[in-house]
PDB file of C-alpha atoms in Angstrom:
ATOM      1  CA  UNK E 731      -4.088  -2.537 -21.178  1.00 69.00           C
ATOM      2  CA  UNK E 732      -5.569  -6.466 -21.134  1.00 86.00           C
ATOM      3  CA  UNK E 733      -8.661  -7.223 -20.124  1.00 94.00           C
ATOM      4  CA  UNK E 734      -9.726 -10.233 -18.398  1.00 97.00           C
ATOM      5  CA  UNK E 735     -13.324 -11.324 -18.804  1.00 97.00           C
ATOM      6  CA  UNK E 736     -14.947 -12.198 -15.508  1.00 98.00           C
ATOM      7  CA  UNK E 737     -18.522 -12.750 -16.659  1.00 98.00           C
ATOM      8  CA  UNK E 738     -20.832 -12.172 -19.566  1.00 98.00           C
ATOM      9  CA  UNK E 739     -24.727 -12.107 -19.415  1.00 98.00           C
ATOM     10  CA  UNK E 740     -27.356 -12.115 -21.884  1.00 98.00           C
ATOM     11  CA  UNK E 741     -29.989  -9.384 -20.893  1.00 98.00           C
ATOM     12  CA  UNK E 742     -32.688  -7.179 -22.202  1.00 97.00           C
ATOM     13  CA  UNK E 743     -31.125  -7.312 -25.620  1.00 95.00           C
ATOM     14  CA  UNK E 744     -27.857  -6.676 -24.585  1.00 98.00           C
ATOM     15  CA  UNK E 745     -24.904  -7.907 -23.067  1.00 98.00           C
ATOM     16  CA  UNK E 746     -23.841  -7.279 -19.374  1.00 98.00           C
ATOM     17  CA  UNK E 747     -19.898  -8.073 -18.994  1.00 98.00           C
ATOM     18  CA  UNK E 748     -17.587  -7.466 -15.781  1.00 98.00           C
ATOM     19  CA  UNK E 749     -14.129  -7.328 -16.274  1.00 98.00           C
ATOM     20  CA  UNK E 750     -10.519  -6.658 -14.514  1.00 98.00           C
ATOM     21  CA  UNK E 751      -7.405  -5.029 -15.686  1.00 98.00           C
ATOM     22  CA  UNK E 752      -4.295  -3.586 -13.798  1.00 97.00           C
ATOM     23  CA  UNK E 753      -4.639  -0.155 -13.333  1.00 97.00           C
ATOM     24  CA  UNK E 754      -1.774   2.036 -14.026  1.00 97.00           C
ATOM     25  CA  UNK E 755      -3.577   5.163 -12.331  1.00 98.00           C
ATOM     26  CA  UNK E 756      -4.295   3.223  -9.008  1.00 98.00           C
ATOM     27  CA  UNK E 757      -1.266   0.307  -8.856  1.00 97.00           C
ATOM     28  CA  UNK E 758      -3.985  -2.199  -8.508  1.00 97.00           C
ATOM     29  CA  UNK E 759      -6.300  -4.779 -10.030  1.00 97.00           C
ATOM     30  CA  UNK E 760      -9.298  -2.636 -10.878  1.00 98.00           C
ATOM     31  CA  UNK E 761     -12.940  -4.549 -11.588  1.00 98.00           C
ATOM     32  CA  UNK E 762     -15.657  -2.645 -13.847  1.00 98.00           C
ATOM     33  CA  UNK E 763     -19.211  -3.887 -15.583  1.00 98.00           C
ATOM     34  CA  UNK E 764     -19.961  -2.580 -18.700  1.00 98.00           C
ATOM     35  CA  UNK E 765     -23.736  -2.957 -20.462  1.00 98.00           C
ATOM     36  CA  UNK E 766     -23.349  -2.906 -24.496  1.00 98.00           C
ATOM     37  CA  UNK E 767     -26.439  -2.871 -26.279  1.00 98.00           C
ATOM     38  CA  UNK E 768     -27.258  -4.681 -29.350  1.00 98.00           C
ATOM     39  CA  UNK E 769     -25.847  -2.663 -32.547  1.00 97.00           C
ATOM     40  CA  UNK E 770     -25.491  -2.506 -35.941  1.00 96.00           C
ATOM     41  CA  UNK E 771     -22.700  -3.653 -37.341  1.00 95.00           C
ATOM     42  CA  UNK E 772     -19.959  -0.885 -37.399  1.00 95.00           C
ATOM     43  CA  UNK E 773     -22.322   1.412 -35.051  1.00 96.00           C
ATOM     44  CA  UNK E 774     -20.868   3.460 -32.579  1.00 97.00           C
ATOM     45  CA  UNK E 775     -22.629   4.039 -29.197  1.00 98.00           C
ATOM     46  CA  UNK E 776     -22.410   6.762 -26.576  1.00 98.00           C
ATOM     47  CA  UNK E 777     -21.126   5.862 -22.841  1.00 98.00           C
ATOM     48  CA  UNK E 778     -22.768   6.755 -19.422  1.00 98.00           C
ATOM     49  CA  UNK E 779     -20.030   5.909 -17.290  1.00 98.00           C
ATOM     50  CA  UNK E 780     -22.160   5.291 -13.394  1.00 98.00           C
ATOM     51  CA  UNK E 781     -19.965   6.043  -9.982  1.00 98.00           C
ATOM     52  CA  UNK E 782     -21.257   4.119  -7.035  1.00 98.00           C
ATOM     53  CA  UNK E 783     -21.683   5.717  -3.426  1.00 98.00           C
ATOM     54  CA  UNK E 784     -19.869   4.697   0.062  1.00 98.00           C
ATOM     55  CA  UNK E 785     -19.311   1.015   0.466  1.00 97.00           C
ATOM     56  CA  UNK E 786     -20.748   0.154  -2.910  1.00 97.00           C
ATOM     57  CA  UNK E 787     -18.807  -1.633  -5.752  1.00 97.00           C
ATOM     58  CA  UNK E 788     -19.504  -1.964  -9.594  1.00 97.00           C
ATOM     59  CA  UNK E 789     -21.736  -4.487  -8.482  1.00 97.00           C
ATOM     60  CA  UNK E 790     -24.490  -2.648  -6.539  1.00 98.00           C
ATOM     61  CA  UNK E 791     -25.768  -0.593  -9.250  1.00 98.00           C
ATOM     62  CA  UNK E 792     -25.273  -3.735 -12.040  1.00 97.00           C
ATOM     63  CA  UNK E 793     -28.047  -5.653 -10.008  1.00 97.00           C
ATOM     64  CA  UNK E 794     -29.894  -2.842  -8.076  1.00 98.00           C
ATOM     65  CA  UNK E 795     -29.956  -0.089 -10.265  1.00 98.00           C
ATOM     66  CA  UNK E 796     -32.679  -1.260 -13.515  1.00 98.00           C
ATOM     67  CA  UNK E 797     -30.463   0.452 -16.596  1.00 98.00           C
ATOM     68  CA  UNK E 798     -30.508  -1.952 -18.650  1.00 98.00           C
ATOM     69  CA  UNK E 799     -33.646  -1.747 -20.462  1.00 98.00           C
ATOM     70  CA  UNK E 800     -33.619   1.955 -20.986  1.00 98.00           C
ATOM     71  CA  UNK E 801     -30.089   1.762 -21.798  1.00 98.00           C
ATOM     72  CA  UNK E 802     -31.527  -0.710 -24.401  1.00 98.00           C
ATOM     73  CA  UNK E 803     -33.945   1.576 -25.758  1.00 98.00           C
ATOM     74  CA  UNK E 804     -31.993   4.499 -25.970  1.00 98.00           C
ATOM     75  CA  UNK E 805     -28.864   2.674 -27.615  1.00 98.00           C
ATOM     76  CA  UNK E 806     -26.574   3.812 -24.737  1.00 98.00           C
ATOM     77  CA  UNK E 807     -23.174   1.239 -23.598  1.00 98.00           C
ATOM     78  CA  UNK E 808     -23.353   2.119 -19.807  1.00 98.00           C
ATOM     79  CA  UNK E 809     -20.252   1.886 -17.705  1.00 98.00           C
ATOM     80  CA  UNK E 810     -20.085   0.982 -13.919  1.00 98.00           C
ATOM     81  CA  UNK E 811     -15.859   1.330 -11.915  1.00 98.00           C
ATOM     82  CA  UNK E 812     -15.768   0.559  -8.595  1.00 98.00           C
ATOM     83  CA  UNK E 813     -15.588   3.216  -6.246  1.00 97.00           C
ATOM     84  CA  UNK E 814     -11.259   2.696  -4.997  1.00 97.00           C
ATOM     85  CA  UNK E 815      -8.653   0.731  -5.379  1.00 97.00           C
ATOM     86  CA  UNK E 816      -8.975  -3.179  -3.186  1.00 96.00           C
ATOM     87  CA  UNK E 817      -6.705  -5.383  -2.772  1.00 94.00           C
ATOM     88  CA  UNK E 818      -4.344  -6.496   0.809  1.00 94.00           C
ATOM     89  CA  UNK E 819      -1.463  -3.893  -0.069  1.00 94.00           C
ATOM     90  CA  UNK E 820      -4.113  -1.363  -0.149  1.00 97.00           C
ATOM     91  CA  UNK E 821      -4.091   1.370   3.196  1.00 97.00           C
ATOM     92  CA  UNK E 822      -7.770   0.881   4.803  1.00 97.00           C
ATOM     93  CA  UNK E 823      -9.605   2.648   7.499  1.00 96.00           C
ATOM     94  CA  UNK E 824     -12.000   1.096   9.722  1.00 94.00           C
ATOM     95  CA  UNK E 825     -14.515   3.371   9.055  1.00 94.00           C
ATOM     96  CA  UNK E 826     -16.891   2.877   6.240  1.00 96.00           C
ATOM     97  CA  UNK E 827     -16.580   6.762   4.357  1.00 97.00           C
ATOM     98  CA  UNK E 828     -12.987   6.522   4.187  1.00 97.00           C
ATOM     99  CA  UNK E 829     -10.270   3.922   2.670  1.00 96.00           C
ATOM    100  CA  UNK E 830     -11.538   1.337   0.545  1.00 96.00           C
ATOM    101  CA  UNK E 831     -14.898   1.710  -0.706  1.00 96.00           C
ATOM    102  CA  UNK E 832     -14.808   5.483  -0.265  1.00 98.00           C
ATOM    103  CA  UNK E 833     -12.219   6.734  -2.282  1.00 98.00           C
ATOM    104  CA  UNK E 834     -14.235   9.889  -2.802  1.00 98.00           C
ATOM    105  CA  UNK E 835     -13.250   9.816  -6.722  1.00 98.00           C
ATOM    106  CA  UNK E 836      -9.616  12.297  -6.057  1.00 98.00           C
ATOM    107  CA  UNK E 837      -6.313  12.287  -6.532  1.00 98.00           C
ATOM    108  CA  UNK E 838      -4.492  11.773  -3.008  1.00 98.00           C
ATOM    109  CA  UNK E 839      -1.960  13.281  -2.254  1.00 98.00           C
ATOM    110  CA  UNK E 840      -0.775  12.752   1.677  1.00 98.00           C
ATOM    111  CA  UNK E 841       0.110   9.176   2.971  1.00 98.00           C
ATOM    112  CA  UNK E 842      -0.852   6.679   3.118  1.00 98.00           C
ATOM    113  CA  UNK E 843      -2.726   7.010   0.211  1.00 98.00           C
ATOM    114  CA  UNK E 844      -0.972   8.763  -2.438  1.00 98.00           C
ATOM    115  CA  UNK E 845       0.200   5.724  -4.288  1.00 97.00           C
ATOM    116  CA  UNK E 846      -3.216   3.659  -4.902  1.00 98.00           C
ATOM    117  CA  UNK E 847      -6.219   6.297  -4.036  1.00 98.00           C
ATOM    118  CA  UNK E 848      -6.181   8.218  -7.343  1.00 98.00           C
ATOM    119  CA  UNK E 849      -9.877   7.354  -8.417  1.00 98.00           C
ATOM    120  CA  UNK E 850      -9.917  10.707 -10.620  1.00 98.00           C
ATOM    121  CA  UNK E 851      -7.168   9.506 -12.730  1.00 98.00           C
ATOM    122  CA  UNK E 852      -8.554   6.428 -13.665  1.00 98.00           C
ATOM    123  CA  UNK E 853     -12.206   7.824 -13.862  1.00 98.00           C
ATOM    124  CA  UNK E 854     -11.087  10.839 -15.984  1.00 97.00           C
ATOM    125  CA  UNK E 855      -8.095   9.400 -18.108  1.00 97.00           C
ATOM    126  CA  UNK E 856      -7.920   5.253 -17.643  1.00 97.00           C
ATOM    127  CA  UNK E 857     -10.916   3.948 -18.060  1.00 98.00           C
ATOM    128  CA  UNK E 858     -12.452   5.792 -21.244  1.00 97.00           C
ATOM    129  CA  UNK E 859      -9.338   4.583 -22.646  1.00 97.00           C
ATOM    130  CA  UNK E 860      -9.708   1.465 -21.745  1.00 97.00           C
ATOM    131  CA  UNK E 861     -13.265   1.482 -22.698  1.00 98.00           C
ATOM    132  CA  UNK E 862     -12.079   2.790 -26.772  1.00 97.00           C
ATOM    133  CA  UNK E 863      -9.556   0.326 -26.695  1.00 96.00           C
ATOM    134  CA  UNK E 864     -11.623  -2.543 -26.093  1.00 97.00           C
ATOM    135  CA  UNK E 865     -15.248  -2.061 -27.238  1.00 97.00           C
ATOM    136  CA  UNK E 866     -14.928  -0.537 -30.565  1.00 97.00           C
ATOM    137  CA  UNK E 867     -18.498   0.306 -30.638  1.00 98.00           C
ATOM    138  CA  UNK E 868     -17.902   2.655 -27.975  1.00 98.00           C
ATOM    139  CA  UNK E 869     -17.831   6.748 -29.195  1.00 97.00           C
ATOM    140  CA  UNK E 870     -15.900   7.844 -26.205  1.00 94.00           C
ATOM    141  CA  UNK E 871     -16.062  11.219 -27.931  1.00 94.00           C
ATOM    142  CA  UNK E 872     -19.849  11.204 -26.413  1.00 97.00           C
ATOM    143  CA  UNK E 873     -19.349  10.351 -22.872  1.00 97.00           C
ATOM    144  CA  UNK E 874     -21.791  11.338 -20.464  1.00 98.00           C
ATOM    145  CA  UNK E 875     -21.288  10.976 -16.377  1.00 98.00           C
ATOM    146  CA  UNK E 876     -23.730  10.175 -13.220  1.00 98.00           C
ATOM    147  CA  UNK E 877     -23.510   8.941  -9.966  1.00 98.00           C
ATOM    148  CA  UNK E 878     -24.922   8.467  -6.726  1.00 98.00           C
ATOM    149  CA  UNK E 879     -23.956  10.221  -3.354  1.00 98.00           C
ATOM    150  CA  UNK E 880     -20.145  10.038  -3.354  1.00 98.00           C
ATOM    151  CA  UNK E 881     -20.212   8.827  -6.660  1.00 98.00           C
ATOM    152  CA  UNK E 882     -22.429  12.196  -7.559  1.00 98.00           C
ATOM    153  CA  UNK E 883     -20.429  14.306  -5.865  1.00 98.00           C
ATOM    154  CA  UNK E 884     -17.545  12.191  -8.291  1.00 98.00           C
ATOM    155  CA  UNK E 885     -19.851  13.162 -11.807  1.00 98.00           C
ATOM    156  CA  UNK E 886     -20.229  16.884 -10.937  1.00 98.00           C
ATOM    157  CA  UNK E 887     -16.910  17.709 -10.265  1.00 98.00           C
ATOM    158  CA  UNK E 888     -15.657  15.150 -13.097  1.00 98.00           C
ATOM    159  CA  UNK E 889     -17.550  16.863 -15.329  1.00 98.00           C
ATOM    160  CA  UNK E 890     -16.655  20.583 -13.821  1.00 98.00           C
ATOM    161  CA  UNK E 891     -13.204  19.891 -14.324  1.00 97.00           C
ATOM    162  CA  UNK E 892     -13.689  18.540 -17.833  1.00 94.00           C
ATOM    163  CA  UNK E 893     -16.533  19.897 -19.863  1.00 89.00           C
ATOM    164  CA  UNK E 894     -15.529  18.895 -22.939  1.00 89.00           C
ATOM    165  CA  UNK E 895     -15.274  15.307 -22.296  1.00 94.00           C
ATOM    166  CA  UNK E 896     -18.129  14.702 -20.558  1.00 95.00           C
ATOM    167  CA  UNK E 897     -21.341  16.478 -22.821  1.00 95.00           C
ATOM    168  CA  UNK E 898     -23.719  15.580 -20.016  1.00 98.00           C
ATOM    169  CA  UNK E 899     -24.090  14.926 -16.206  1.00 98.00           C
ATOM    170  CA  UNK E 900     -26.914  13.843 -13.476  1.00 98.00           C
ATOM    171  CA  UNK E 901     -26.553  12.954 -10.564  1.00 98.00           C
ATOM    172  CA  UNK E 902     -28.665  11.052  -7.940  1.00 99.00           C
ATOM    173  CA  UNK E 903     -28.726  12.724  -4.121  1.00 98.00           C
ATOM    174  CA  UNK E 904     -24.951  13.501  -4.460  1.00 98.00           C
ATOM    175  CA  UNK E 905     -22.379  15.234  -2.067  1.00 98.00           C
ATOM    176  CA  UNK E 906     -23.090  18.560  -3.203  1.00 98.00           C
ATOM    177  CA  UNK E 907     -20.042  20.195  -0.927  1.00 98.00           C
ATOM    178  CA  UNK E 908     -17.685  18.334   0.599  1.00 98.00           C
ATOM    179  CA  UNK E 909     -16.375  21.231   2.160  1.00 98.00           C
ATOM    180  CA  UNK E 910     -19.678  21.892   3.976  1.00 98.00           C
ATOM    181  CA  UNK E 911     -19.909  18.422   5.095  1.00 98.00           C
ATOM    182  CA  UNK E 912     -18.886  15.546   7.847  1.00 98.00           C
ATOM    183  CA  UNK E 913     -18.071  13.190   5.190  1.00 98.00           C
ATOM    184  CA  UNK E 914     -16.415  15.790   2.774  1.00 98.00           C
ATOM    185  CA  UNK E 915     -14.262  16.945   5.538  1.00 98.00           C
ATOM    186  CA  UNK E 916     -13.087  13.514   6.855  1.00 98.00           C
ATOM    187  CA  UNK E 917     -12.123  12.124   3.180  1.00 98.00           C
ATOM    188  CA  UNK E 918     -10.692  15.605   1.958  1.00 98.00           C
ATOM    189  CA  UNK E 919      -8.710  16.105   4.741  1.00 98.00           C
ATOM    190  CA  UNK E 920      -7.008  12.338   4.800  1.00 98.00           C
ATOM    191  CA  UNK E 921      -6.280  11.883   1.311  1.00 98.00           C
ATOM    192  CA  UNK E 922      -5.880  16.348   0.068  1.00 98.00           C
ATOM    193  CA  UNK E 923      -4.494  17.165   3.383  1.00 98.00           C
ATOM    194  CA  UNK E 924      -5.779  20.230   5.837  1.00 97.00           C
ATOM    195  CA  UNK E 925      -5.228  23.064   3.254  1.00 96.00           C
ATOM    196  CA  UNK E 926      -8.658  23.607   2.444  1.00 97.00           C
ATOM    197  CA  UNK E 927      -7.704  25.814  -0.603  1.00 97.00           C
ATOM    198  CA  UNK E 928      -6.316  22.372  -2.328  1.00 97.00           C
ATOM    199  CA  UNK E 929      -9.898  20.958  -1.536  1.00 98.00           C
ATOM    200  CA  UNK E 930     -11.810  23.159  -3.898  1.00 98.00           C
ATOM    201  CA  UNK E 931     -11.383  21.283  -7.167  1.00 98.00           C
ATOM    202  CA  UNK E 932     -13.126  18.333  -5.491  1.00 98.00           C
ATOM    203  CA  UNK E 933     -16.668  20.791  -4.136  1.00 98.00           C
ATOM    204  CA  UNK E 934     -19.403  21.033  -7.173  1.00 98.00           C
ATOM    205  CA  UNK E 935     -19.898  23.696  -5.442  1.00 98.00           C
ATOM    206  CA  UNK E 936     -16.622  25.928  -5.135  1.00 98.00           C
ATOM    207  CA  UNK E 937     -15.838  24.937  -8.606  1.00 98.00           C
ATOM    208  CA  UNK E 938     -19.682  26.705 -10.213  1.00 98.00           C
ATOM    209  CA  UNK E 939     -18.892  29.651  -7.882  1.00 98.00           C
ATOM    210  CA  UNK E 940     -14.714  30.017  -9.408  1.00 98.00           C
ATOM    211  CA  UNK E 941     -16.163  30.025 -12.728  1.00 97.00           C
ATOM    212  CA  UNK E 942     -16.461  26.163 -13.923  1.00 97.00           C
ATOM    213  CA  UNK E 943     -19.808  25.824 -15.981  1.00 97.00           C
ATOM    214  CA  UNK E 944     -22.033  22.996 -17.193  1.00 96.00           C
ATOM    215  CA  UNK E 945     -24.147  23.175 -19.994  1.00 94.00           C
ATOM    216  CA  UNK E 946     -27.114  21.238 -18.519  1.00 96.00           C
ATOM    217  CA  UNK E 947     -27.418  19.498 -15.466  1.00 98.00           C
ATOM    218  CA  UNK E 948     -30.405  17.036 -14.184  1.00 98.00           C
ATOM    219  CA  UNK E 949     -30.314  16.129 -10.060  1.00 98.00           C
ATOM    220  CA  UNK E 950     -32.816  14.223  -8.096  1.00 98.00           C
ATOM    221  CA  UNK E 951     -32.526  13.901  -4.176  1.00 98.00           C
ATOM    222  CA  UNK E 952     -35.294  12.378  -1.940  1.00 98.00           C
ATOM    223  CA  UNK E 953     -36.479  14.575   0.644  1.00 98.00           C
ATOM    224  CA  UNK E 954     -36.904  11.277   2.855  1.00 98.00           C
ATOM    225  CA  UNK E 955     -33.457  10.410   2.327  1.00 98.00           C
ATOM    226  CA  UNK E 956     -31.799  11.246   5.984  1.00 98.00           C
ATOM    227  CA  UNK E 957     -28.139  11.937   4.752  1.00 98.00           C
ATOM    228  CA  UNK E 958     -29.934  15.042   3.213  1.00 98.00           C
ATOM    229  CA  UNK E 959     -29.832  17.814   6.270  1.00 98.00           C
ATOM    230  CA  UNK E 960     -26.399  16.917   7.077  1.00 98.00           C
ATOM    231  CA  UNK E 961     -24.265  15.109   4.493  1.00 98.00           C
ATOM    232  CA  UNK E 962     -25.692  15.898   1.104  1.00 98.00           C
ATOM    233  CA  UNK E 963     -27.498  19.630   1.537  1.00 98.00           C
ATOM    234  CA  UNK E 964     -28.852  20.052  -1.860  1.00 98.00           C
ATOM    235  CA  UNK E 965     -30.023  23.640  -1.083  1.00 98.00           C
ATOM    236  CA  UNK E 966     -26.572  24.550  -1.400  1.00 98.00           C
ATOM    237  CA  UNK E 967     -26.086  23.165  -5.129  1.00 98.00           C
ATOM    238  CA  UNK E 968     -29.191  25.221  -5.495  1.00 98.00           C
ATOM    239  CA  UNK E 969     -28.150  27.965  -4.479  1.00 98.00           C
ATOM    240  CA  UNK E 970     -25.027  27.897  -6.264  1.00 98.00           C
ATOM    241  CA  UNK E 971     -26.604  27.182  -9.873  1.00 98.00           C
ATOM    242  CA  UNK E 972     -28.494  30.540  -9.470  1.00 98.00           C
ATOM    243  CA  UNK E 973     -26.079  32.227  -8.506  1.00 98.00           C
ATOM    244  CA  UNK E 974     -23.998  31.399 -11.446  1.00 98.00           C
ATOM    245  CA  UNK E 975     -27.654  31.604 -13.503  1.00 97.00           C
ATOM    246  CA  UNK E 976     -26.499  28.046 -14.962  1.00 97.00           C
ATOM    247  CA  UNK E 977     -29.361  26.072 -16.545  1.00 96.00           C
ATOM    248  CA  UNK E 978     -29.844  23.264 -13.730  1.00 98.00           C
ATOM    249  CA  UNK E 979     -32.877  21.097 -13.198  1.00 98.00           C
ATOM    250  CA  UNK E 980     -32.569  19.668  -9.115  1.00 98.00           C
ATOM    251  CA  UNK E 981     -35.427  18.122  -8.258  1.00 98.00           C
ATOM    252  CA  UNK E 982     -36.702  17.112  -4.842  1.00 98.00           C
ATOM    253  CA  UNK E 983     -38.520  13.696  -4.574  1.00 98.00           C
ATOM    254  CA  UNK E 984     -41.244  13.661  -1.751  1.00 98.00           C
ATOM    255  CA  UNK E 985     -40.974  10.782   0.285  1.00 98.00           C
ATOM    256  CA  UNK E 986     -37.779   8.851  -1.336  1.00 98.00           C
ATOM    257  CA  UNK E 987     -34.536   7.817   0.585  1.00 98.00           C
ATOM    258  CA  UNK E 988     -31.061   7.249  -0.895  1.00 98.00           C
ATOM    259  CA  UNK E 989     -31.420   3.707  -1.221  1.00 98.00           C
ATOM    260  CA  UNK E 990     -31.337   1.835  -4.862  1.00 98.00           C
ATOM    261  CA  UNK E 991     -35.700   1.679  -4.630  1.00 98.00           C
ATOM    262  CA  UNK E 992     -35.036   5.531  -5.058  1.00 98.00           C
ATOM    263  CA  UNK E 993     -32.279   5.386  -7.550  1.00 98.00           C
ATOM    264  CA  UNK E 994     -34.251   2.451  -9.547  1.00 98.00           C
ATOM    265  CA  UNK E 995     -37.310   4.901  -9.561  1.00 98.00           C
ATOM    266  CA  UNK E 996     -35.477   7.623 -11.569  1.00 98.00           C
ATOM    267  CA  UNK E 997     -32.770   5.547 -12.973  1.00 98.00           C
ATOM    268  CA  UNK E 998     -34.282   5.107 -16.492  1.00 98.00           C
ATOM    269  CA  UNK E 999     -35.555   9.415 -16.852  1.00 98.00           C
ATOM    270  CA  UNK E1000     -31.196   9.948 -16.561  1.00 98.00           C
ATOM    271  CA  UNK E1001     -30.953   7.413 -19.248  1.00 98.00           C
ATOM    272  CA  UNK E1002     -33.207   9.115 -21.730  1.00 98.00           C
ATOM    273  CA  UNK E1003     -31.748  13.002 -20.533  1.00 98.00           C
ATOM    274  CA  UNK E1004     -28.471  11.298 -21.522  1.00 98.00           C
ATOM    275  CA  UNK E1005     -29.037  10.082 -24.834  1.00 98.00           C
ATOM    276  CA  UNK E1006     -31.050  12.938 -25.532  1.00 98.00           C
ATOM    277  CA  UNK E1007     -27.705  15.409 -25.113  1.00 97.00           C
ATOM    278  CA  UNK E1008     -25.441  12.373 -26.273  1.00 97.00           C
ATOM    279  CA  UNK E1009     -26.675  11.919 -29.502  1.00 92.00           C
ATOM    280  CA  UNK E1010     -27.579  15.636 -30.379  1.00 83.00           C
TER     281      UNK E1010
END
């Protein structure tokens, strides 16, 4: 697994790299930034892999989202994939929540998509392989996961599904049931198929109520944000935490919308909860 270096940039005492590698998971050239901290010699650092939202590429949160200094502080390498496969052999929608730039973070199994959209796969398995292989200061055995709206419905069901690889999850304003919701239904149904059964392993929701548990969890959603009524309905992650009495803190942000100024605001309070349960 070679990668190519696409840039490297000095910054609040770190370095901030992108790179690009074929991806055996997705069949395409995938692009990812990772932040390392300075380091002692022989140190090894936990990872806070970030999934972007709709539309968004490793690139939004690299210059919008303000994790460097904290990650800084708290000694933590922070990892940002893209959110599908690109590229011109790649199937594509014309809307913006499904194809390219919406891969929704599943395995696909109907057609077109099947062959490239397999964003759990390389989330999952790939990339912290990738990242041990290639950044040896990198404890991959300490991984931690958040994301934003698509990409936080990606973290709580990536870290559902896996508990023991992933020791902590946030997530800011995420999908919190896809199959509750316009964009959940749309995406699920193209790349899962209509069997809504199959859809379960990819709602944070259906997966707390069939038994999946999380140790901790941290969310914070704007209550100005105006995906939240229809799209995101965080009363319903709510509701499900309590019902499973899992330790959950969801917090509602008066007056904040689900733009980067929100995630920005917060971005640095995920960083400490992470290193916090990372290096306990």
């Amino acid at each position: 697994m070679t990668l190519e270096r696409v840039s490297t940039h000095r910054s609040h005492g770190g370095t901030q790299g992108v790179y690009t590698h074929t991806s055996a998971a997705t069949g395409t050239p995938m692009t990812f930034a990772v932040f390392v901290p300075d380091h002692e010699p022989g140190a090894k650092l936990p990872v806070l892999t970030y999934l972007s939202g709709l539309t968004c590429t490793h690139a939004n949160v690299m210059e919008k989202g303000e994790y460097r200094a904290a990650c800084a502080k708290h000694g933590v390498i922070f990892v940002c994939p893209d959110t599908s496969p690109r590229g011109d052999d790649v199937p594509d929608d014309e809307g913006y929540d499904f194809g390219k730039g919406a891969g929704f973070y599943v395995n696909a199994t109907q057609e077109p998509w099947a062959a490239n959209f397999r964003m759990r796969a390389y989330v999952e398995e790939e990339l912290p392989t990738l990242i041990a292989a290639n950044f040896p200061m990198a404890d991959t055995e300490r991984q931690g996961i958040t994301g934003h709206s698509m990409g936080g419905h990606g973290a709580l069901t990536i870290a559902l599904r896996n508990p023991p690889a992933f020791r902590s999850v946030s997530a800011f304003a995420p999908i919190v049931s896809p199959l509750n919701c316009p964009w959940g239904e749309k995406a699920l149904t193209g790349y899962i198929g209509a069997d809504k059964a199959a859809w379960r392993e990819y709602d944070a929701c259906a997966l707390i109520a069939d038994g999946a548990r999380l140790p901790d969890l941290l969310v914070d959603q704007g209550t100005a944000d105006n995906f939240l009524a229809e799209q995101l309905k965080t009363h319903l992650l709510q509701e499900a935490v309590a019902a499973a009495g899992m330790q959950a803190t969801i917090r509602m942000q008066d007056g904040y919308d689900h733009s980067y100024f929100f995630i920005s605001t917060f971005m640095a309070e995920h960083i400490a909860w992470h290193a916090q349960r990372l290096k306990a």
